[in-house]
CSV table of C-alpha atoms in Angstrom, one decimal:
chain,number,residue,atom,x,y,z
A,1,MET,CA,64.7,24.0,-9.1
A,2,ASN,CA,62.9,27.4,-9.5
A,3,THR,CA,60.1,28.6,-7.2
A,4,LYS,CA,57.3,28.2,-9.8
A,5,ARG,CA,58.2,24.7,-10.6
A,6,CYS,CA,58.6,23.8,-6.9
A,7,ARG,CA,55.2,25.4,-6.1
A,8,PHE,CA,53.6,23.4,-9.0
A,9,TRP,CA,54.9,20.1,-7.7
A,10,LEU,CA,53.8,20.9,-4.2
A,11,GLN,CA,50.3,21.7,-5.4
A,12,TYR,CA,50.2,18.6,-7.6
A,13,LEU,CA,51.2,16.4,-4.7
A,14,ALA,CA,48.7,18.0,-2.4
A,15,GLY,CA,46.0,17.3,-5.1
A,16,VAL,CA,47.0,13.7,-5.4
A,17,LEU,CA,46.9,13.3,-1.6
A,18,VAL,CA,43.4,14.9,-1.4
A,19,LEU,CA,42.1,12.6,-4.2
A,20,SER,CA,43.7,9.5,-2.8
A,21,SER,CA,42.4,10.2,0.7
A,22,GLY,CA,38.9,10.4,-0.8
A,23,LEU,CA,39.4,7.0,-2.5
A,24,ILE,CA,40.7,5.6,0.7
A,25,LYS,CA,37.6,6.8,2.6
A,26,ASP,CA,35.3,5.2,0.0
A,27,VAL,CA,37.2,1.9,0.1
A,28,THR,CA,37.2,2.0,3.9
A,29,ALA,CA,33.5,2.7,4.1
A,30,GLU,CA,32.8,-0.2,1.7
A,31,GLU,CA,35.1,-2.5,3.7
A,32,ALA,CA,33.4,-1.3,6.9
A,33,ARG,CA,29.9,-2.3,5.5
A,34,ASP,CA,31.3,-5.7,4.4
A,35,ARG,CA,32.8,-6.3,7.9
A,36,GLU,CA,29.5,-5.2,9.5
A,37,GLU,CA,27.5,-7.6,7.4
A,38,LYS,CA,30.0,-10.4,8.1
A,39,ASN,CA,29.8,-9.7,11.8
A,40,LEU,CA,26.1,-10.1,11.9
A,41,PRO,CA,25.2,-12.9,14.3
A,42,ILE,CA,23.8,-16.2,12.8
A,43,THR,CA,21.1,-17.9,14.8
A,44,ILE,CA,20.3,-21.5,14.1
A,45,THR,CA,17.4,-23.4,15.7
A,46,SER,CA,16.5,-27.0,15.1
A,47,ASP,CA,15.0,-30.1,16.7
A,48,ARG,CA,18.4,-31.7,17.0
A,49,MET,CA,22.1,-30.8,16.6
A,50,GLU,CA,25.2,-33.0,16.0
A,51,GLY,CA,28.6,-31.4,16.1
A,52,ASP,CA,32.1,-32.7,15.2
A,53,PHE,CA,34.1,-29.8,16.3
A,54,LYS,CA,37.4,-31.4,15.3
A,55,SER,CA,36.4,-31.6,11.6
A,56,GLY,CA,34.4,-28.3,11.8
A,57,VAL,CA,31.1,-29.8,10.7
A,58,ILE,CA,27.9,-29.1,12.6
A,59,VAL,CA,24.6,-30.8,11.5
A,60,PHE,CA,21.2,-29.4,12.4
A,61,LEU,CA,18.2,-31.7,11.9
A,62,GLY,CA,14.4,-31.2,11.9
A,63,GLY,CA,12.7,-27.9,11.3
A,64,VAL,CA,15.9,-25.9,10.9
A,65,LYS,CA,15.7,-22.1,10.8
A,66,VAL,CA,18.8,-20.0,10.1
A,67,ILE,CA,18.7,-16.2,10.6
A,68,ARG,CA,21.3,-13.7,9.6
A,69,GLY,CA,20.2,-10.1,9.4
A,70,GLU,CA,17.2,-10.0,7.1
A,71,MET,CA,18.0,-13.4,5.5
A,72,VAL,CA,16.1,-16.3,6.9
A,73,MET,CA,16.7,-19.9,5.7
A,74,HIS,CA,14.4,-22.9,6.4
A,75,ALA,CA,15.2,-26.6,5.7
A,76,ASP,CA,14.8,-30.1,7.0
A,77,LYS,CA,18.6,-30.5,7.4
A,78,VAL,CA,21.5,-27.9,7.5
A,79,ASP,CA,25.2,-28.7,7.5
A,80,VAL,CA,27.5,-25.9,8.6
A,81,GLN,CA,31.1,-26.1,7.7
A,82,THR,CA,33.4,-24.0,9.9
A,83,ALA,CA,37.0,-22.9,9.9
A,84,ASN,CA,39.5,-21.5,12.5
A,85,SER,CA,38.4,-23.9,15.3
A,86,GLY,CA,34.7,-23.0,14.7
A,87,GLN,CA,35.3,-19.2,14.7
A,88,ASP,CA,34.3,-18.7,11.1
A,89,ILE,CA,31.5,-20.2,8.9
A,90,GLU,CA,32.7,-21.2,5.5
A,91,ARG,CA,29.6,-22.7,4.1
A,92,ILE,CA,26.0,-23.6,4.9
A,93,VAL,CA,24.3,-26.4,3.0
A,94,ALA,CA,20.5,-26.7,3.4
A,95,THR,CA,18.6,-29.8,2.1
A,96,GLY,CA,15.0,-30.9,2.1
A,97,ASN,CA,12.4,-28.2,1.4
A,98,ALA,CA,15.1,-25.5,1.5
A,99,ARG,CA,13.8,-21.9,1.4
A,100,VAL,CA,15.6,-18.6,1.7
A,101,ILE,CA,13.7,-15.3,2.3
A,102,SER,CA,15.4,-11.9,2.2
A,103,GLY,CA,13.3,-8.8,1.9
A,104,SER,CA,10.9,-9.1,-1.0
A,105,ARG,CA,12.9,-12.0,-2.5
A,106,SER,CA,12.4,-15.7,-1.8
A,107,SER,CA,13.8,-18.8,-3.2
A,108,MET,CA,13.0,-22.5,-3.0
A,109,SER,CA,14.9,-25.6,-4.1
A,110,ASP,CA,15.9,-29.1,-3.1
A,111,ARG,CA,19.3,-27.9,-2.0
A,112,VAL,CA,20.7,-24.4,-1.1
A,113,GLU,CA,24.4,-23.8,-0.6
A,114,TYR,CA,25.5,-20.5,0.9
A,115,ILE,CA,29.2,-19.7,0.5
A,116,GLU,CA,30.2,-17.1,3.1
A,117,ALA,CA,33.3,-15.7,1.5
A,118,GLN,CA,31.6,-14.7,-1.7
A,119,ASP,CA,28.1,-14.0,-0.2
A,120,PHE,CA,26.8,-16.4,-2.8
A,121,LEU,CA,23.9,-18.9,-3.0
A,122,ILE,CA,23.7,-22.0,-5.2
A,123,LEU,CA,20.3,-23.5,-5.6
A,124,THR,CA,19.9,-26.9,-7.2
A,125,GLY,CA,16.9,-29.2,-7.8
A,126,ASN,CA,13.6,-27.5,-8.7
A,127,ALA,CA,15.2,-24.1,-8.0
A,128,ARG,CA,13.0,-21.0,-8.1
A,129,VAL,CA,13.7,-17.4,-7.1
A,130,SER,CA,10.9,-14.9,-6.8
A,131,ASP,CA,10.8,-11.1,-6.4
A,132,GLY,CA,7.2,-10.1,-6.0
A,133,ASN,CA,5.3,-11.7,-8.9
A,134,ASN,CA,8.5,-12.1,-11.0
A,135,THR,CA,10.0,-15.6,-11.0
A,136,ILE,CA,13.0,-17.4,-12.5
A,137,SER,CA,13.3,-21.1,-12.3
A,138,GLY,CA,15.7,-23.8,-13.6
A,139,PRO,CA,17.7,-26.8,-12.5
A,140,LEU,CA,20.6,-24.6,-11.1
A,141,ILE,CA,20.5,-21.0,-10.0
A,142,ARG,CA,23.4,-19.0,-8.7
A,143,VAL,CA,22.5,-15.8,-6.7
A,144,TYR,CA,25.2,-13.2,-6.2
A,145,LEU,CA,23.9,-11.4,-3.2
A,146,LYS,CA,26.3,-8.5,-3.1
A,147,GLU,CA,26.0,-7.9,-6.9
A,148,ASP,CA,22.2,-8.2,-6.9
A,149,ARG,CA,22.2,-10.6,-9.8
A,150,ALA,CA,21.5,-14.2,-10.7
A,151,GLU,CA,22.4,-16.8,-13.3
A,152,VAL,CA,20.2,-19.7,-14.3
A,153,GLU,CA,21.6,-22.9,-16.0
A,154,GLY,CA,19.4,-25.3,-17.9
A,155,SER,CA,19.7,-28.8,-19.1
A,156,THR,CA,18.3,-30.8,-22.0
A,157,ALA,CA,15.5,-32.0,-19.7
A,158,GLU,CA,14.7,-28.6,-18.1
A,159,ARG,CA,15.3,-25.2,-19.6
A,160,PRO,CA,15.4,-21.9,-17.6
A,161,LYS,CA,12.1,-20.1,-17.3
A,162,PHE,CA,11.4,-16.5,-16.5
A,163,LEU,CA,7.9,-15.3,-15.5
A,164,PHE,CA,7.9,-11.5,-15.8
A,165,HIS,CA,5.0,-9.2,-14.8
A,166,PRO,CA,5.8,-5.7,-16.3
A,167,ASP,CA,3.0,-4.1,-14.3
A,168,THR,CA,4.9,-4.8,-11.1
A,169,LEU,CA,7.8,-2.5,-12.0
A,170,LYS,CA,7.9,0.8,-10.3
A,171,LYS,CA,7.2,3.6,-12.7
A,172,THR,CA,9.2,6.8,-12.4
A,173,LYS,CA,8.6,10.2,-13.9
A,174,PRO,CA,11.1,11.4,-16.5
């Protein structure tokens, strides 16, 4: 192999390594953020608690308040399903006057299910999500917390509704 060709391949490989190291740093930073969020402590307070640690189900009853980072959940009853001998939370199901507040957003429904692995909320029964004056409602709302998006499913009895106040949007200069 001649010197020019060898030098070209060395430069090419060096460029690939530099580019891939940049991608690895970005993925690592994103993974670190995800790990940090998953490692936030969860504080649950209630009037009463019943735990079946063998099956991994813990039930909190009466004035339940769940706090994780800036997310606060209130309900009459909360079932927590754990895995790995209680080391990991798989799912939190809140029933009875269930409310979730996070930043400027709030939601209310008869039942809220939080799935830890996907960072995902499922609201059923008189579900409503508000961000300031803007509100979406329907019988079933899925909220994808990481993706900052929601889906509303309707039924023949109740169709999705979106109440939008355009004056509440932040106006930016061109």
